[in-house]
């Protein structure tokens, strides 16, 4: 046993007092600095169906029994194709912006969408951990499938009543919390400033966060910025060929849940509309991801060269796939949402963003719906999704406008009205296939970015992409 002399105890005591007095202001300063930084630099949590370099089915597609062609022929879920590159480019760009001190990437949550979730996790790991060496940024898997099945009859109890999807007692809140959603919640709690949620894939995890996190956590959310939506009456075409709004198509129920959420009413939503984001995929205004357009930082480093070369090689099969359908390679999409989150850019000079009202328009039910009228031979009358005069833009246009057939996979659309719209948040026949619940809510007020502010702004957007995409 040791006994300290009283003199020694006095010295220790005085030293501790001295250390305490000097250290405390240091800690206080550090806390203050961190708090300042947390407020100064935009902080992002990225929800992404990152799939660059993958050959896979669309994530969750196997939850559908089959996809119907325009002639109602079955197409089974066995089409393995090169999946989208744009999330991969957005993720690499976000990490480069983080390294440059222009954003803070707090965490990344992959979600089934372009591809299935397990391989998407591998892509995120490849980009974050290997290409960018960011072991420090948390990564966790989000939703493996949509909020509810689409193109299925609604699940029912034995007594014939519906299994409710929405609300505190509904099946979504009961089932949606996963490791990714819990990560988002803890990051919001830890961070000392406002946080932007980037929705680069289906809305499932963000809708779950908003429906389940405590209100004091949700107050940290500055904004949701999503790559989705089309203007009312706007046809989605790329080089004259009709396409679909993929993030909405993958989980229309989650879109409706987010727009209708009472808990999320105070959270601003900014939509990057196809009238803007589709521009740089059209042949005359294309921004192709190729080595002639994207050269990486100058002078290059071994790391930047490795990263850019990998992204270019991984994008190649997808670009060829796209070219075979649309005649050109695909332009950027998800990067619009990322650029919109930058505060060193004056977004009002870059994008034309306006007050708008968003709602979900359900499309005609699929041919196997019990509500679909059949003729004496059991054939649907009329063909369901492409019935003439139906409520979904581009559906029903087969024969006059070429499509790539993907509209058969579209149960609903996310529409944006630039005029005040007090109609319901979900329109069309609710409660049948697609399982989109009916809500006692009207169209959600949002900010809709619908165009560039001009040619100079378009050029500036290109330069931002060229500087940070590698
Ligand atoms: Ca995406």
GROMACS .gro file of N, CA and C in nm, residues 261-408:
model
  444
  261UNK      N    1  -4.650   1.225  -4.503
  261UNK     CA    2  -4.611   1.210  -4.363
  261UNK      C    3  -4.642   1.335  -4.280
  262UNK      N    4  -4.720   1.314  -4.177
  262UNK     CA    5  -4.752   1.422  -4.083
  262UNK      C    6  -4.627   1.458  -4.002
  263UNK      N    7  -4.548   1.357  -3.965
  263UNK     CA    8  -4.427   1.378  -3.886
  263UNK      C    9  -4.322   1.457  -3.965
  264UNK      N   10  -4.328   1.445  -4.099
  264UNK     CA   11  -4.228   1.511  -4.181
  264UNK      C   12  -4.274   1.641  -4.242
  265UNK      N   13  -4.389   1.690  -4.197
  265UNK     CA   14  -4.448   1.810  -4.258
  265UNK      C   15  -4.352   1.929  -4.259
  266UNK      N   16  -4.269   1.940  -4.154
  266UNK     CA   17  -4.183   2.058  -4.142
  266UNK      C   18  -4.053   2.044  -4.220
  267UNK      N   19  -4.027   1.925  -4.274
  267UNK     CA   20  -3.900   1.903  -4.343
  267UNK      C   21  -3.913   1.944  -4.490
  268UNK      N   22  -3.831   2.040  -4.533
  268UNK     CA   23  -3.840   2.080  -4.674
  268UNK      C   24  -3.797   1.964  -4.766
  269UNK      N   25  -3.866   1.951  -4.878
  269UNK     CA   26  -3.830   1.850  -4.979
  269UNK      C   27  -3.798   1.925  -5.109
  270UNK      N   28  -3.682   1.894  -5.164
  270UNK     CA   29  -3.647   1.953  -5.294
  270UNK      C   30  -3.639   1.841  -5.396
  271UNK      N   31  -3.713   1.856  -5.505
  271UNK     CA   32  -3.715   1.753  -5.609
  271UNK      C   33  -3.637   1.801  -5.730
  272UNK      N   34  -3.545   1.717  -5.777
  272UNK     CA   35  -3.474   1.746  -5.900
  272UNK      C   36  -3.556   1.679  -6.012
  273UNK      N   37  -3.630   1.762  -6.084
  273UNK     CA   38  -3.732   1.713  -6.177
  273UNK      C   39  -3.667   1.670  -6.309
  274UNK      N   40  -3.730   1.575  -6.377
  274UNK     CA   41  -3.673   1.523  -6.501
  274UNK      C   42  -3.655   1.632  -6.607
  275UNK      N   43  -3.740   1.735  -6.605
  275UNK     CA   44  -3.725   1.845  -6.703
  275UNK      C   45  -3.588   1.910  -6.690
  276UNK      N   46  -3.528   1.900  -6.571
  276UNK     CA   47  -3.389   1.945  -6.551
  276UNK      C   48  -3.292   1.827  -6.569
  277UNK      N   49  -3.312   1.723  -6.491
  277UNK     CA   50  -3.211   1.616  -6.485
  277UNK      C   51  -3.203   1.535  -6.614
  278UNK      N   52  -3.310   1.539  -6.694
  278UNK     CA   53  -3.308   1.463  -6.819
  278UNK      C   54  -3.230   1.533  -6.930
  279UNK      N   55  -3.202   1.663  -6.909
  279UNK     CA   56  -3.143   1.741  -7.019
  279UNK      C   57  -3.007   1.690  -7.063
  280UNK      N   58  -2.927   1.650  -6.966
  280UNK     CA   59  -2.789   1.615  -7.000
  280UNK      C   60  -2.773   1.469  -7.043
  281UNK      N   61  -2.890   1.404  -7.069
  281UNK     CA   62  -2.885   1.272  -7.132
  281UNK      C   63  -2.936   1.277  -7.276
  282UNK      N   64  -2.981   1.395  -7.320
  282UNK     CA   65  -3.029   1.409  -7.458
  282UNK      C   66  -2.909   1.431  -7.551
  283UNK      N   67  -2.919   1.382  -7.672
  283UNK     CA   68  -2.799   1.376  -7.757
  283UNK      C   69  -2.735   1.514  -7.784
  284UNK      N   70  -2.816   1.619  -7.790
  284UNK     CA   71  -2.758   1.751  -7.820
  284UNK      C   72  -2.694   1.817  -7.700
  285UNK      N   73  -2.733   1.775  -7.580
  285UNK     CA   74  -2.682   1.840  -7.458
  285UNK      C   75  -2.626   1.736  -7.361
  286UNK      N   76  -2.576   1.629  -7.417
  286UNK     CA   77  -2.530   1.515  -7.338
  286UNK      C   78  -2.402   1.547  -7.260
  287UNK      N   79  -2.396   1.499  -7.135
  287UNK     CA   80  -2.269   1.496  -7.061
  287UNK      C   81  -2.232   1.349  -7.045
  288UNK      N   82  -2.151   1.297  -7.136
  288UNK     CA   83  -2.118   1.154  -7.129
  288UNK      C   84  -2.008   1.129  -7.026
  289UNK      N   85  -2.020   1.016  -6.956
  289UNK     CA   86  -1.910   0.979  -6.866
  289UNK      C   87  -1.810   0.898  -6.946
  290UNK      N   88  -1.715   0.970  -7.006
  290UNK     CA   89  -1.610   0.903  -7.084
  290UNK      C   90  -1.477   0.976  -7.060
  291UNK      N   91  -1.370   0.914  -7.108
  291UNK     CA   92  -1.236   0.967  -7.077
  291UNK      C   93  -1.207   1.098  -7.149
  292UNK      N   94  -1.284   1.128  -7.254
  292UNK     CA   95  -1.263   1.256  -7.324
  292UNK      C   96  -1.323   1.371  -7.243
  293UNK      N   97  -1.431   1.344  -7.170
  293UNK     CA   98  -1.500   1.449  -7.096
  293UNK      C   99  -1.449   1.460  -6.953
  294UNK      N  100  -1.415   1.344  -6.894
  294UNK     CA  101  -1.373   1.342  -6.753
  294UNK      C  102  -1.227   1.301  -6.743
  295UNK      N  103  -1.144   1.394  -6.696
  295UNK     CA  104  -1.000   1.368  -6.694
  295UNK      C  105  -0.942   1.363  -6.552
  296UNK      N  106  -1.026   1.386  -6.453
  296UNK     CA  107  -0.978   1.382  -6.315
  296UNK      C  108  -0.899   1.506  -6.281
  297UNK      N  109  -0.843   1.511  -6.159
  297UNK     CA  110  -0.770   1.630  -6.115
  297UNK      C  111  -0.640   1.646  -6.193
  298UNK      N  112  -0.597   1.770  -6.211
  298UNK     CA  113  -0.471   1.798  -6.280
  298UNK      C  114  -0.374   1.869  -6.186
  299UNK      N  115  -0.254   1.822  -6.160
  299UNK     CA  116  -0.204   1.696  -6.213
  299UNK      C  117  -0.266   1.577  -6.139
  300UNK      N  118  -0.276   1.463  -6.205
  300UNK     CA  119  -0.334   1.345  -6.139
  300UNK      C  120  -0.243   1.289  -6.032
  301UNK      N  121  -0.300   1.214  -5.939
  301UNK     CA  122  -0.222   1.140  -5.840
  301UNK      C  123  -0.244   0.992  -5.871
  302UNK      N  124  -0.160   0.903  -5.817
  302UNK     CA  125  -0.185   0.760  -5.839
  302UNK      C  126  -0.325   0.719  -5.795
  303UNK      N  127  -0.371   0.779  -5.682
  303UNK     CA  128  -0.505   0.745  -5.630
  303UNK      C  129  -0.614   0.795  -5.724
  304UNK      N  130  -0.598   0.918  -5.775
  304UNK     CA  131  -0.704   0.972  -5.862
  304UNK      C  132  -0.709   0.896  -5.993
  305UNK      N  133  -0.592   0.858  -6.045
  305UNK     CA  134  -0.589   0.780  -6.170
  305UNK      C  135  -0.655   0.644  -6.150
  306UNK      N  136  -0.621   0.577  -6.040
  306UNK     CA  137  -0.680   0.447  -6.010
  306UNK      C  138  -0.831   0.456  -6.000
  307UNK      N  139  -0.877   0.559  -5.928
  307UNK     CA  140  -1.021   0.575  -5.905
  307UNK      C  141  -1.093   0.604  -6.037
  308UNK      N  142  -1.042   0.699  -6.114
  308UNK     CA  143  -1.108   0.735  -6.240
  308UNK      C  144  -1.108   0.618  -6.338
  309UNK      N  145  -0.995   0.548  -6.345
  309UNK     CA  146  -0.987   0.434  -6.439
  309UNK      C  147  -1.088   0.325  -6.400
  310UNK      N  148  -1.100   0.301  -6.270
  310UNK     CA  149  -1.196   0.198  -6.227
  310UNK      C  150  -1.338   0.240  -6.262
  311UNK      N  151  -1.374   0.366  -6.234
  311UNK     CA  152  -1.510   0.413  -6.263
  311UNK      C  153  -1.539   0.406  -6.413
  312UNK      N  154  -1.443   0.446  -6.494
  312UNK     CA  155  -1.463   0.441  -6.640
  312UNK      C  156  -1.482   0.298  -6.688
  313UNK      N  157  -1.400   0.207  -6.637
  313UNK     CA  158  -1.412   0.067  -6.679
  313UNK      C  159  -1.543   0.007  -6.631
  314UNK      N  160  -1.582   0.038  -6.507
  314UNK     CA  161  -1.706  -0.016  -6.450
  314UNK      C  162  -1.829   0.037  -6.523
  315UNK      N  163  -1.818   0.160  -6.576
  315UNK     CA  164  -1.932   0.223  -6.645
  315UNK      C  165  -1.950   0.171  -6.787
  316UNK      N  166  -1.846   0.114  -6.843
  316UNK     CA  167  -1.845   0.080  -6.984
  316UNK      C  168  -1.961  -0.014  -7.027
  317UNK      N  169  -1.984  -0.126  -6.957
  317UNK     CA  170  -2.094  -0.213  -7.000
  317UNK      C  171  -2.230  -0.144  -6.997
  318UNK      N  172  -2.251  -0.062  -6.895
  318UNK     CA  173  -2.377   0.010  -6.885
  318UNK      C  174  -2.390   0.110  -7.000
  319UNK      N  175  -2.281   0.179  -7.029
  319UNK     CA  176  -2.285   0.274  -7.139
  319UNK      C  177  -2.317   0.205  -7.271
  320UNK      N  178  -2.263   0.086  -7.292
  320UNK     CA  179  -2.291   0.012  -7.416
  320UNK      C  180  -2.437  -0.034  -7.419
  321UNK      N  181  -2.484  -0.082  -7.304
  321UNK     CA  182  -2.624  -0.123  -7.290
  321UNK      C  183  -2.717  -0.007  -7.325
  322UNK      N  184  -2.685   0.108  -7.270
  322UNK     CA  185  -2.768   0.229  -7.289
  322UNK      C  186  -2.762   0.273  -7.436
  323UNK      N  187  -2.643   0.271  -7.492
  323UNK     CA  188  -2.625   0.314  -7.631
  323UNK      C  189  -2.708   0.227  -7.727
  324UNK      N  190  -2.716   0.099  -7.695
  324UNK     CA  191  -2.791   0.007  -7.782
  324UNK      C  192  -2.940   0.042  -7.783
  325UNK      N  193  -2.989   0.101  -7.674
  325UNK     CA  194  -3.131   0.138  -7.666
  325UNK      C  195  -3.153   0.281  -7.714
  326UNK      N  196  -3.069   0.373  -7.664
  326UNK     CA  197  -3.097   0.516  -7.683
  326UNK      C  198  -3.007   0.584  -7.785
  327UNK      N  199  -2.909   0.514  -7.836
  327UNK     CA  200  -2.824   0.572  -7.939
  327UNK      C  201  -2.705   0.651  -7.884
  328UNK      N  202  -2.714   0.694  -7.758
  328UNK     CA  203  -2.601   0.762  -7.693
  328UNK      C  204  -2.580   0.696  -7.557
  329UNK      N  205  -2.471   0.732  -7.489
  329UNK     CA  206  -2.454   0.684  -7.352
  329UNK      C  207  -2.543   0.768  -7.260
  330UNK      N  208  -2.549   0.725  -7.135
  330UNK     CA  209  -2.635   0.791  -7.037
  330UNK      C  210  -2.563   0.910  -6.974
  331UNK      N  211  -2.638   1.017  -6.946
  331UNK     CA  212  -2.580   1.132  -6.877
  331UNK      C  213  -2.595   1.120  -6.727
  332UNK      N  214  -2.551   1.223  -6.653
  332UNK     CA  215  -2.562   1.219  -6.507
  332UNK      C  216  -2.707   1.236  -6.460
  333UNK      N  217  -2.743   1.170  -6.354
  333UNK     CA  218  -2.873   1.194  -6.291
  333UNK      C  219  -2.856   1.228  -6.143
  334UNK      N  220  -2.810   1.128  -6.065
  334UNK     CA  221  -2.803   1.150  -5.919
  334UNK      C  222  -2.713   1.267  -5.881
  335UNK      N  223  -2.619   1.301  -5.966
  335UNK     CA  224  -2.528   1.412  -5.933
  335UNK      C  225  -2.600   1.546  -5.924
  336UNK      N  226  -2.718   1.555  -5.986
  336UNK     CA  227  -2.795   1.679  -5.972
  336UNK      C  228  -2.830   1.705  -5.825
  337UNK      N  229  -2.872   1.600  -5.757
  337UNK     CA  230  -2.912   1.616  -5.615
  337UNK      C  231  -2.791   1.654  -5.531
  338UNK      N  232  -2.677   1.594  -5.564
  338UNK     CA  233  -2.554   1.626  -5.489
  338UNK      C  234  -2.513   1.772  -5.510
  339UNK      N  235  -2.514   1.815  -5.634
  339UNK     CA  236  -2.475   1.955  -5.664
  339UNK      C  237  -2.573   2.051  -5.595
  340UNK      N  238  -2.700   2.013  -5.590
  340UNK     CA  239  -2.799   2.099  -5.524
  340UNK      C  240  -2.772   2.116  -5.376
  341UNK      N  241  -2.698   2.021  -5.317
  341UNK     CA  242  -2.670   2.030  -5.173
  341UNK      C  243  -2.551   2.120  -5.141
  342UNK      N  244  -2.477   2.162  -5.243
  342UNK     CA  245  -2.357   2.243  -5.219
  342UNK      C  246  -2.396   2.386  -5.185
  343UNK      N  247  -2.336   2.435  -5.079
  343UNK     CA  248  -2.371   2.572  -5.041
  343UNK      C  249  -2.271   2.675  -5.090
  344UNK      N  250  -2.153   2.626  -5.133
  344UNK     CA  251  -2.059   2.724  -5.189
  344UNK      C  252  -2.105   2.765  -5.329
  345UNK      N  253  -2.191   2.680  -5.388
  345UNK     CA  254  -2.251   2.719  -5.515
  345UNK      C  255  -2.379   2.795  -5.483
  346UNK      N  256  -2.401   2.901  -5.554
  346UNK     CA  257  -2.529   2.969  -5.537
  346UNK      C  258  -2.629   2.897  -5.625
  347UNK      N  259  -2.706   2.808  -5.562
  347UNK     CA  260  -2.798   2.725  -5.639
  347UNK      C  261  -2.903   2.805  -5.714
  348UNK      N  262  -2.935   2.924  -5.660
  348UNK     CA  263  -3.036   3.003  -5.729
  348UNK      C  264  -2.983   3.052  -5.863
  349UNK      N  265  -2.849   3.053  -5.877
  349UNK     CA  266  -2.792   3.093  -6.006
  349UNK      C  267  -2.772   2.973  -6.098
  350UNK      N  268  -2.777   2.853  -6.040
  350UNK     CA  269  -2.751   2.732  -6.118
  350UNK      C  270  -2.881   2.672  -6.171
  351UNK      N  271  -2.976   2.652  -6.078
  351UNK     CA  272  -3.101   2.584  -6.114
  351UNK      C  273  -3.220   2.676  -6.095
  352UNK      N  274  -3.320   2.657  -6.179
  352UNK     CA  275  -3.447   2.727  -6.166
  352UNK      C  276  -3.536   2.643  -6.075
  353UNK      N  277  -3.543   2.681  -5.948
  353UNK     CA  278  -3.620   2.604  -5.850
  353UNK      C  279  -3.739   2.688  -5.803
  354UNK      N  280  -3.853   2.625  -5.795
  354UNK     CA  281  -3.975   2.700  -5.763
  354UNK      C  282  -4.061   2.626  -5.661
  355UNK      N  283  -4.148   2.702  -5.597
  355UNK     CA  284  -4.251   2.639  -5.513
  355UNK      C  285  -4.337   2.552  -5.603
  356UNK      N  286  -4.369   2.433  -5.555
  356UNK     CA  287  -4.449   2.342  -5.635
  356UNK      C  288  -4.526   2.250  -5.542
  357UNK      N  289  -4.616   2.171  -5.600
  357UNK     CA  290  -4.697   2.077  -5.522
  357UNK      C  291  -4.682   1.938  -5.585
  358UNK      N  292  -4.651   1.842  -5.501
  358UNK     CA  293  -4.621   1.707  -5.552
  358UNK      C  294  -4.727   1.608  -5.507
  359UNK      N  295  -4.759   1.514  -5.593
  359UNK     CA  296  -4.854   1.408  -5.559
  359UNK      C  297  -4.821   1.282  -5.639
  360UNK      N  298  -4.882   1.172  -5.597
  360UNK     CA  299  -4.860   1.043  -5.664
  360UNK      C  300  -4.984   1.010  -5.747
  361UNK      N  301  -4.960   0.985  -5.874
  361UNK     CA  302  -5.068   0.944  -5.963
  361UNK      C  303  -5.057   0.794  -5.989
  362UNK      N  304  -5.159   0.720  -5.948
  362UNK     CA  305  -5.156   0.576  -5.975
  362UNK      C  306  -5.193   0.550  -6.120
  363UNK      N  307  -5.129   0.450  -6.177
  363UNK     CA  308  -5.156   0.412  -6.316
  363UNK      C  309  -5.259   0.299  -6.316
  364UNK      N  310  -5.314   0.268  -6.432
  364UNK     CA  311  -5.411   0.158  -6.438
  364UNK      C  312  -5.351   0.030  -6.381
  365UNK      N  313  -5.437  -0.048  -6.319
  365UNK     CA  314  -5.390  -0.170  -6.254
  365UNK      C  315  -5.339  -0.271  -6.357
  366UNK      N  316  -5.251  -0.360  -6.314
  366UNK     CA  317  -5.200  -0.459  -6.408
  366UNK      C  318  -5.308  -0.559  -6.446
  367UNK      N  319  -5.279  -0.635  -6.550
  367UNK     CA  320  -5.383  -0.720  -6.608
  367UNK      C  321  -5.428  -0.831  -6.515
  368UNK      N  322  -5.349  -0.870  -6.417
  368UNK     CA  323  -5.393  -0.978  -6.327
  368UNK      C  324  -5.470  -0.927  -6.207
  369UNK      N  325  -5.491  -0.794  -6.202
  369UNK     CA  326  -5.570  -0.741  -6.092
  369UNK      C  327  -5.711  -0.797  -6.096
  370UNK      N  328  -5.769  -0.828  -5.981
  370UNK     CA  329  -5.909  -0.872  -5.980
  370UNK      C  330  -6.003  -0.765  -6.033
  371UNK      N  331  -5.955  -0.639  -6.037
  371UNK     CA  332  -6.041  -0.530  -6.084
  371UNK      C  333  -6.037  -0.513  -6.235
  372UNK      N  334  -5.948  -0.586  -6.300
  372UNK     CA  335  -5.938  -0.569  -6.445
  372UNK      C  336  -6.048  -0.648  -6.516
  373UNK      N  337  -6.115  -0.578  -6.605
  373UNK     CA  338  -6.224  -0.642  -6.680
  373UNK      C  339  -6.165  -0.740  -6.783
  374UNK      N  340  -6.219  -0.861  -6.787
  374UNK     CA  341  -6.172  -0.962  -6.883
  374UNK      C  342  -6.279  -0.992  -6.986
  375UNK      N  343  -6.236  -1.029  -7.106
  375UNK     CA  344  -6.333  -1.069  -7.208
  375UNK      C  345  -6.366  -1.218  -7.193
  376UNK      N  346  -6.447  -1.272  -7.284
  376UNK     CA  347  -6.494  -1.410  -7.274
  376UNK      C  348  -6.377  -1.508  -7.278
  377UNK      N  349  -6.267  -1.468  -7.340
  377UNK     CA  350  -6.151  -1.556  -7.349
  377UNK      C  351  -6.053  -1.535  -7.234
  378UNK      N  352  -6.092  -1.453  -7.138
  378UNK     CA  353  -6.004  -1.428  -7.023
  378UNK      C  354  -5.895  -1.326  -7.052
  379UNK      N  355  -5.909  -1.257  -7.165
  379UNK     CA  356  -5.809  -1.155  -7.198
  379UNK      C  357  -5.855  -1.019  -7.143
  380UNK      N  358  -5.760  -0.941  -7.095
  380UNK     CA  359  -5.798  -0.812  -7.036
  380UNK      C  360  -5.858  -0.717  -7.139
  381UNK      N  361  -5.959  -0.643  -7.097
  381UNK     CA  362  -6.023  -0.542  -7.183
  381UNK      C  363  -6.020  -0.410  -7.109
  382UNK      N  364  -5.956  -0.307  -7.151
  382UNK     CA  365  -5.852  -0.311  -7.254
  382UNK      C  366  -5.719  -0.350  -7.189
  383UNK      N  367  -5.613  -0.363  -7.269
  383UNK     CA  368  -5.483  -0.390  -7.208
  383UNK      C  369  -5.457  -0.286  -7.099
  384UNK      N  370  -5.422  -0.335  -6.982
  384UNK     CA  371  -5.430  -0.248  -6.864
  384UNK      C  372  -5.339  -0.125  -6.869
  385UNK      N  373  -5.210  -0.145  -6.867
  385UNK     CA  374  -5.125  -0.029  -6.843
  385UNK      C  375  -5.126   0.070  -6.959
  386UNK      N  376  -5.152   0.018  -7.080
  386UNK     CA  377  -5.145   0.110  -7.194
  386UNK      C  378  -5.283   0.143  -7.251
  387UNK      N  379  -5.384   0.137  -7.163
  387UNK     CA  380  -5.517   0.174  -7.208
  387UNK      C  381  -5.519   0.319  -7.255
  388UNK      N  382  -5.589   0.345  -7.364
  388UNK     CA  383  -5.592   0.483  -7.413
  388UNK      C  384  -5.660   0.576  -7.314
  389UNK      N  385  -5.614   0.700  -7.311
  389UNK     CA  386  -5.677   0.802  -7.227
  389UNK      C  387  -5.658   0.777  -7.078
  390UNK      N  388  -5.561   0.696  -7.039
  390UNK     CA  389  -5.548   0.670  -6.896
  390UNK      C  390  -5.471   0.780  -6.825
  391UNK      N  391  -5.466   0.767  -6.694
  391UNK     CA  392  -5.424   0.879  -6.610
  391UNK      C  393  -5.273   0.897  -6.601
  392UNK      N  394  -5.194   0.806  -6.654
  392UNK     CA  395  -5.049   0.819  -6.641
  392UNK      C  396  -4.987   0.863  -6.773
  393UNK      N  397  -4.909   0.970  -6.764
  393UNK     CA  398  -4.841   1.024  -6.882
  393UNK      C  399  -4.760   0.914  -6.951
  394UNK      N  400  -4.770   0.909  -7.079
  394UNK     CA  401  -4.697   0.815  -7.164
  394UNK      C  402  -4.758   0.675  -7.166
  395UNK      N  403  -4.830   0.638  -7.061
  395UNK     CA  404  -4.903   0.511  -7.069
  395UNK      C  405  -5.018   0.535  -7.167
  396UNK      N  406  -5.044   0.438  -7.249
  396UNK     CA  407  -5.151   0.457  -7.346
  396UNK      C  408  -5.102   0.520  -7.474
  397UNK      N  409  -4.973   0.551  -7.477
  397UNK     CA  410  -4.921   0.617  -7.596
  397UNK      C  411  -4.850   0.518  -7.689
  398UNK      N  412  -4.856   0.392  -7.653
  398UNK     CA  413  -4.789   0.292  -7.737
  398UNK      C  414  -4.848   0.296  -7.877
  399UNK      N  415  -4.764   0.293  -7.973
  399UNK     CA  416  -4.812   0.303  -8.110
  399UNK      C  417  -4.782   0.440  -8.166
  400UNK      N  418  -4.794   0.544  -8.080
  400UNK     CA  419  -4.763   0.678  -8.129
  400UNK      C  420  -4.623   0.720  -8.083
  401UNK      N  421  -4.587   0.686  -7.961
  401UNK     CA  422  -4.453   0.720  -7.911
  401UNK      C  423  -4.378   0.591  -7.881
  402UNK      N  424  -4.260   0.575  -7.933
  402UNK     CA  425  -4.188   0.452  -7.902
  402UNK      C  426  -4.147   0.446  -7.756
  403UNK      N  427  -4.152   0.330  -7.697
  403UNK     CA  428  -4.103   0.313  -7.561
  403UNK      C  429  -4.004   0.197  -7.563
  404UNK      N  430  -3.930   0.185  -7.455
  404UNK     CA  431  -3.844   0.068  -7.446
  404UNK      C  432  -3.912  -0.042  -7.368
  405UNK      N  433  -4.043  -0.030  -7.350
  405UNK     CA  434  -4.119  -0.136  -7.285
  405UNK      C  435  -4.121  -0.126  -7.133
  406UNK      N  436  -4.042  -0.032  -7.077
  406UNK     CA  437  -4.028  -0.030  -6.932
  406UNK      C  438  -4.152   0.023  -6.861
  407UNK      N  439  -4.245   0.083  -6.933
  407UNK     CA  440  -4.364   0.137  -6.867
  407UNK      C  441  -4.449   0.028  -6.804
  408UNK      N  442  -4.434  -0.096  -6.848
  408UNK     CA  443  -4.509  -0.204  -6.785
  408UNK      C  444  -4.471  -0.219  -6.638
   0.00000   0.00000   0.00000
